[in-house]
Amino acid sequence: MSSLVFLSVYPILFVVATSTTTSRTVSPSTITSPYSAPSTLHTTITLVSSNTKSVTIVPSPKILISDGNSSLVTTNSNISSVNVSNSQNNNSASYCSSCLSLPVALIFALLFSLTILVGVLGNAFVVAVIVSDKKLLFSSVNQFLLNLALADIGNLIFCAPDMAMVLLDHGWILPESSCHYLRFLQEYFLYASVLLQMSIGIERFLAICTPLRMQRFSTKTTLIVVLSMWSIAAAFATPYFISQGIIRVPRTNQKYCIWRGISASTRVLFKWAEFIVLYAAPLLLLTVLYTVMGRVLWGQSETIANETQQIAILKLRRSVVKMLIISMLLYFLFYTPIQGLFVMETVFMRTVHMPSWLRLLLNALSVMSSSANPIVYIMCCRHFHSRFMAMTR
C-alpha cells in the first residue's frame, strides 16, 4: 500500500522537489497522447543557442549541426511539444503560448495523482470482487471486465512517471534503458484496454442478439479471445520498444525518449493504422453494437414476458448493457479530445496552438478514462455497489 501511495503522489513530489531547488517558471513539456496514456506524439523543440539566436525545430527523425550551434530535429511518440529553453536567457523561445506557474503545475500534479490513486485502487477493487466470487469469475463478461481492470491498472501505473517528468520539465530523468520498456508498457496496456472494451461489446451483442451462438461461447473460448486481445496489443506496441531511444539535447544536456531509426513516412503510416484499428474502428463498432442491443432490450415490453424469471433476466441484461454503454461513452468522451489533437499534430502534421494548461487538461481527461470504470460499476451494478458499501462500513 505504501508503494502505491508513493506512486500516485509521484508527480507532486517531483514538482515540489523542483520548486525547492529552482525559482524558475515551470514550463511543462506538454504532451498529447493518442490513447489515454502519455504516449504517441510528435515533438517540436525550440532551442536557444549560446549567442541568443533561437532555433526552431521541425519534426524530422535526425540530428542537424549547423553554424556551430547544435539543434535537435526529431519526432517523439510521447511529447507533443517539448519546450526546451535556457532558464538563464530572457530571450529563450518557447512553443507554449503560456507557461505554467508553480501553483498551476501543483494543481495538475494533484489532479494527476488523485486520478491515478483512485483509478488503481478502484480497478484493484474490481479485480478483488470478481476473483473472490467463483460465480462471477466464470462468467464470460466478468472475465473481460477482470482483464480490462488489469489493463487500466497497468496503464495508470506506467503513465505516472511520464506525467511526473512532464511537470518536472527536465527531460527524461529515468535510466536510459527504461525508455524502451516504459514506452512499450504504456502502449501495451493502453491498447489492451481499448481492445478489451471492444471485446466486451461483442460478447454482450452475441449474448443478447444471438443467444444460441453464445451457448457455444465457453470459458475456453473466452480465454482464447482475451489472450488474442493481449497479443494484438503487444504486436502494436512492439514498434515502440524497437524504435524508441534517448536523444540528448546539446547545450542543456537534457535527454528525451523519442522515435529513432524510423522514417517519417513509416511513422505516419503506423500512426494511421494505430488510429484506425485502435480508435476509429472500436468506436464505430461499439456504437453500432450498443445501438442494436438497446433497440432489442428496450424494444421488449416486460408485460410480454410469460414468466417472472424472464422479466428478471430482461432487467438484468438492461442493467448490464446500460453500465457498459456509460463506460464506453465516458471512455471515448474523455479520450476523443486528445485523440483529435493527436491526429492533427501527428498524422496531418498540423500544429495546434493552445495554452499549456489546456493540453495538460486534455491529458488529464485521457488518464481519467482508465479510472472511470470502477465508479460506473459501483453506481450501476448492484453486486459491486453492495461489496463497496460493505468495505466502507
XYZ file of C-alpha atoms in Angstrom:
393
model
C 0.000 0.000 0.000
C 2.867 2.390 0.817
C 4.388 1.870 -2.628
C 1.009 2.543 -4.255
C 0.621 5.826 -2.360
C 4.153 6.854 -3.347
C 3.425 6.056 -6.987
C 0.222 8.089 -7.009
C 1.866 11.166 -5.457
C 4.917 10.816 -7.712
C 4.010 13.904 -9.826
C 3.505 16.072 -6.728
C 6.823 15.021 -5.199
C 8.658 15.884 -8.399
C 7.120 19.326 -8.736
C 7.678 20.171 -5.065
C 11.278 18.979 -5.242
C 11.887 21.130 -8.284
C 10.331 24.198 -6.697
C 12.670 23.932 -3.695
C 15.808 23.866 -5.835
C 14.977 26.386 -8.548
C 12.924 29.530 -8.767
C 12.190 29.265 -12.456
C 8.746 29.307 -14.014
C 7.544 25.802 -14.713
C 7.357 25.315 -18.463
C 5.787 21.890 -18.920
C 6.647 19.500 -21.691
C 3.116 19.496 -22.940
C 2.087 16.123 -24.190
C -0.592 14.711 -26.371
C -1.321 11.021 -26.098
C -3.203 9.106 -28.735
C -4.712 6.781 -26.170
C -5.226 7.752 -22.559
C -1.598 7.274 -21.512
C 1.127 9.828 -22.134
C 2.410 8.393 -25.346
C 2.436 8.640 -29.104
C 3.030 12.249 -30.021
C 5.187 14.309 -32.220
C 7.789 16.670 -30.893
C 8.540 20.265 -31.665
C 11.544 21.521 -29.730
C 12.821 25.075 -29.604
C 16.413 25.521 -28.511
C 18.279 28.690 -27.615
C 21.889 28.832 -28.709
C 24.728 30.453 -26.806
C 24.563 33.589 -28.946
C 20.829 34.078 -28.181
C 19.858 33.052 -31.696
C 16.756 30.901 -31.461
C 16.494 27.744 -33.495
C 13.029 26.354 -34.152
C 12.890 22.615 -34.575
C 10.565 20.918 -37.021
C 9.648 17.232 -36.972
C 12.217 15.071 -38.730
C 13.975 11.945 -37.472
C 17.579 13.134 -37.490
C 20.050 15.468 -35.761
C 21.392 18.546 -37.522
C 24.511 20.518 -36.653
C 24.823 23.904 -38.347
C 26.798 27.120 -37.793
C 28.372 25.704 -34.683
C 25.007 25.557 -32.952
C 23.525 22.175 -32.125
C 19.859 21.765 -32.865
C 17.655 18.744 -32.422
C 15.338 17.725 -35.200
C 13.219 14.789 -34.169
C 9.852 13.228 -33.715
C 8.521 11.830 -30.471
C 5.889 9.249 -29.695
C 5.440 10.802 -26.347
C 5.565 14.554 -26.222
C 3.556 16.829 -28.441
C 5.544 19.929 -27.588
C 8.713 19.854 -25.556
C 9.698 23.335 -24.514
C 13.450 23.265 -24.045
C 14.517 26.738 -23.006
C 17.511 28.342 -21.349
C 16.354 29.472 -17.934
C 19.249 31.966 -17.794
C 18.322 33.655 -21.035
C 15.368 36.006 -21.161
C 15.259 35.701 -24.933
C 14.550 31.999 -24.858
C 11.907 30.890 -27.285
C 9.099 28.609 -26.267
C 6.437 26.768 -28.177
C 3.811 27.076 -25.457
C 1.623 30.142 -25.560
C 1.503 30.377 -21.766
C 3.912 28.534 -19.477
C 2.604 27.225 -16.196
C 3.246 28.939 -12.913
C 4.203 26.786 -9.958
C 0.704 26.882 -8.360
C -0.917 25.729 -11.605
C 1.683 22.979 -12.007
C 0.953 21.822 -8.456
C -2.772 21.759 -9.205
C -2.155 19.491 -12.193
C 0.222 17.348 -10.134
C -2.526 16.918 -7.540
C -5.096 16.162 -10.251
C -2.910 13.501 -11.882
C -2.002 11.982 -8.511
C -5.608 11.712 -7.326
C -6.708 10.303 -10.676
C -4.011 7.632 -10.615
C -4.642 6.748 -6.965
C -8.421 6.479 -7.401
C -8.001 4.540 -10.642
C -5.526 1.990 -9.299
C -7.484 1.409 -6.087
C -10.812 1.279 -7.928
C -9.647 -1.212 -10.528
C -7.958 -3.293 -7.821
C -11.349 -3.386 -6.077
C -12.958 -4.679 -9.288
C -10.316 -7.407 -9.570
C -10.805 -8.418 -5.927
C -14.602 -8.603 -6.249
C -14.502 -10.786 -9.362
C -11.708 -13.094 -8.207
C -13.294 -13.661 -4.790
C -16.579 -14.914 -6.276
C -16.350 -18.093 -8.381
C -19.764 -17.455 -9.898
C -18.593 -14.072 -11.154
C -15.172 -15.357 -12.172
C -16.544 -17.974 -14.569
C -18.868 -15.518 -16.297
C -17.506 -14.542 -19.716
C -18.369 -10.854 -19.384
C -16.730 -10.688 -15.949
C -13.573 -12.299 -17.294
C -13.385 -9.474 -19.810
C -14.054 -6.915 -17.063
C -11.305 -8.503 -14.954
C -8.751 -8.174 -17.738
C -9.939 -4.647 -18.538
C -9.341 -3.663 -14.911
C -5.836 -5.168 -15.042
C -5.098 -3.266 -18.255
C -6.283 0.000 -16.709
C -4.134 -0.589 -13.622
C -1.081 -1.109 -15.821
C -1.953 1.939 -17.888
C -2.222 4.167 -14.816
C 0.933 2.834 -13.153
C 3.156 3.275 -16.187
C 1.810 6.698 -17.121
C 2.705 8.096 -13.671
C 6.470 8.531 -14.342
C 5.777 10.301 -17.648
C 3.312 12.689 -16.045
C 5.881 13.473 -13.356
C 8.596 14.182 -15.922
C 6.234 16.368 -17.935
C 5.547 18.544 -14.897
C 9.181 18.499 -13.796
C 10.281 19.648 -17.269
C 13.812 18.272 -17.048
C 13.524 15.849 -19.930
C 13.970 12.109 -19.434
C 15.435 11.644 -15.949
C 14.992 7.885 -15.655
C 17.728 5.421 -16.703
C 18.186 5.410 -20.465
C 17.378 1.705 -20.694
C 13.914 2.375 -19.256
C 12.929 4.369 -22.353
C 12.193 1.236 -24.412
C 10.390 -0.634 -21.666
C 8.275 2.234 -20.364
C 7.074 3.254 -23.817
C 6.224 -0.350 -24.684
C 4.319 -0.957 -21.447
C 2.395 2.318 -21.743
C 1.164 1.429 -25.198
C 0.678 -2.244 -24.368
C -1.764 -1.656 -21.528
C -3.452 1.203 -23.358
C -4.105 -0.862 -26.486
C -5.236 -3.846 -24.416
C -7.771 -1.619 -22.673
C -9.274 -0.468 -25.975
C -9.384 -3.974 -27.449
C -10.945 -5.450 -24.318
C -13.622 -2.741 -24.344
C -14.421 -3.804 -27.898
C -14.460 -7.493 -26.922
C -16.935 -6.806 -24.122
C -19.291 -5.127 -26.584
C -19.078 -8.079 -28.975
C -19.653 -10.581 -26.155
C -22.757 -8.755 -24.941
C -24.073 -8.455 -28.501
C -23.770 -12.204 -29.012
C -25.394 -12.931 -25.644
C -28.373 -10.656 -26.281
C -28.940 -10.770 -30.029
C -27.716 -14.286 -30.879
C -28.177 -16.331 -27.673
C -27.921 -19.676 -29.494
C -24.434 -18.832 -30.734
C -23.499 -17.568 -27.296
C -24.169 -21.004 -25.836
C -21.035 -22.167 -27.640
C -19.046 -19.285 -26.138
C -17.345 -21.383 -23.458
C -14.820 -20.389 -20.823
C -12.081 -21.725 -23.090
C -13.298 -19.540 -25.952
C -13.331 -16.513 -23.668
C -9.762 -17.245 -22.607
C -8.653 -17.520 -26.236
C -10.279 -14.188 -27.092
C -8.713 -12.484 -24.071
C -5.244 -13.824 -24.894
C -5.728 -12.743 -28.510
C -6.509 -9.180 -27.422
C -3.399 -9.035 -25.250
C -1.331 -10.458 -28.123
C -2.643 -7.905 -30.624
C -1.894 -5.145 -28.131
C 1.660 -6.451 -27.743
C 2.125 -6.577 -31.516
C 1.041 -2.954 -31.943
C 3.185 -1.830 -29.001
C 6.347 -3.610 -30.193
C 7.423 -0.783 -32.567
C 7.731 1.465 -29.516
C 10.110 -0.976 -27.863
C 12.200 -1.255 -31.026
C 12.226 2.355 -32.224
C 12.212 4.418 -29.026
C 15.561 5.720 -27.835
C 17.280 8.512 -25.938
C 18.371 11.755 -27.591
C 20.477 14.324 -25.737
C 19.762 17.984 -26.397
C 23.027 19.885 -26.911
C 23.810 22.731 -24.512
C 21.163 21.766 -21.940
C 22.282 18.109 -21.981
C 18.692 17.104 -21.290
C 17.542 13.711 -22.543
C 14.310 12.783 -24.308
C 12.797 9.407 -25.105
C 11.767 9.665 -28.747
C 11.341 7.832 -32.057
C 14.687 6.828 -33.585
C 15.703 4.817 -36.627
C 12.353 5.111 -38.382
C 11.471 7.315 -41.338
C 8.790 9.982 -41.045
C 6.654 8.311 -43.723
C 6.818 4.942 -41.951
C 5.874 6.542 -38.660
C 2.884 8.338 -40.176
C 1.742 5.092 -41.829
C 1.983 3.301 -38.488
C 0.048 6.093 -36.791
C -2.724 5.800 -39.382
C -3.003 2.071 -38.684
C -2.947 2.757 -34.959
C -5.697 5.369 -35.251
C -7.956 3.187 -37.398
C -7.505 -0.130 -35.579
C -7.308 1.166 -32.017
C -9.643 4.146 -32.038
C -11.913 4.659 -35.042
C -12.867 1.008 -35.621
C -13.634 0.227 -31.941
C -15.651 3.438 -31.594
C -17.707 2.745 -34.710
C -18.209 -0.941 -33.903
C -19.246 -0.326 -30.293
C -21.639 2.426 -31.337
C -23.387 0.074 -33.769
C -23.444 -2.893 -31.368
C -24.825 -0.981 -28.393
C -27.408 0.745 -30.590
C -28.681 -2.637 -31.790
C -28.632 -4.047 -28.253
C -30.532 -1.047 -26.960
C -33.260 -1.476 -29.555
C -33.554 -5.179 -28.742
C -33.645 -4.774 -24.963
C -35.715 -1.627 -24.628
C -37.956 -2.628 -27.510
C -39.226 -5.549 -25.450
C -42.074 -4.943 -23.042
C -41.889 -6.541 -19.625
C -45.584 -7.398 -19.887
C -44.859 -9.619 -22.875
C -42.691 -11.913 -20.773
C -44.565 -15.014 -19.689
C -42.643 -15.655 -16.517
C -41.266 -13.620 -13.655
C -37.835 -15.134 -14.299
C -37.818 -13.791 -17.855
C -38.647 -10.323 -16.564
C -35.766 -10.536 -14.080
C -33.359 -11.638 -16.822
C -34.511 -8.779 -19.051
C -33.971 -6.234 -16.274
C -30.536 -7.673 -15.503
C -29.461 -7.506 -19.138
C -30.703 -3.939 -19.408
C -28.750 -3.014 -16.293
C -25.521 -4.584 -17.561
C -25.807 -3.034 -21.021
C -26.625 0.365 -19.520
C -23.493 0.104 -17.364
C -21.337 -0.863 -20.348
C -22.781 1.915 -22.523
C -21.965 4.503 -19.861
C -18.466 3.051 -19.524
C -17.921 3.185 -23.283
C -19.285 6.737 -23.589
C -17.077 8.011 -20.770
C -14.016 6.324 -22.250
C -14.397 7.937 -25.656
C -15.662 11.226 -24.191
C -12.506 11.548 -22.105
C -10.272 10.284 -24.867
C -11.607 11.934 -28.032
C -10.241 15.483 -27.386
C -6.653 14.272 -27.012
C -7.156 11.881 -29.919
C -8.284 14.744 -32.160
C -5.225 16.754 -31.180
C -3.040 13.711 -31.814
C -4.475 13.199 -35.309
C -3.936 16.836 -36.265
C -0.366 17.088 -34.987
C 0.987 13.586 -35.551
C -0.846 12.318 -38.620
C -1.597 15.545 -40.504
C 1.458 17.390 -39.133
C -0.595 20.488 -38.295
C 0.466 22.408 -35.214
C -2.450 23.248 -32.933
C -1.667 26.298 -30.815
C -3.234 26.219 -27.384
C -2.197 27.112 -23.835
C -0.046 24.605 -21.999
C -2.638 24.230 -19.234
C -5.255 23.203 -21.798
C -3.018 20.498 -23.244
C -2.368 19.185 -19.760
C -6.092 19.241 -19.042
C -6.773 17.128 -22.138
C -4.134 14.665 -20.984
C -5.683 14.581 -17.521
C -9.008 13.659 -19.122
C -7.354 10.856 -21.069
C -5.891 9.444 -17.852
C -9.339 9.629 -16.248
C -10.627 7.255 -18.919
C -8.736 4.468 -17.123
C -10.111 5.480 -13.729
C -13.804 5.887 -14.512
C -14.903 2.249 -14.908
C -14.880 1.249 -11.212
C -17.034 4.266 -10.355
C -19.504 3.313 -13.093
C -19.624 -0.295 -11.877
C -20.307 0.758 -8.287
C -23.071 3.137 -9.358
C -24.775 0.856 -11.888
C -24.143 -2.714 -10.713
C -25.897 -3.896 -7.564
C -23.249 -6.513 -6.763
C -20.314 -4.085 -6.987
C -22.306 -1.488 -5.060
C -23.104 -3.853 -2.196
C -19.485 -5.054 -1.968
C -18.222 -1.481 -1.957
C -20.665 -0.439 0.768
C -19.648 -3.464 2.838
C -15.986 -2.458 2.581
C -16.612 1.152 3.600
C -18.621 0.328 6.720
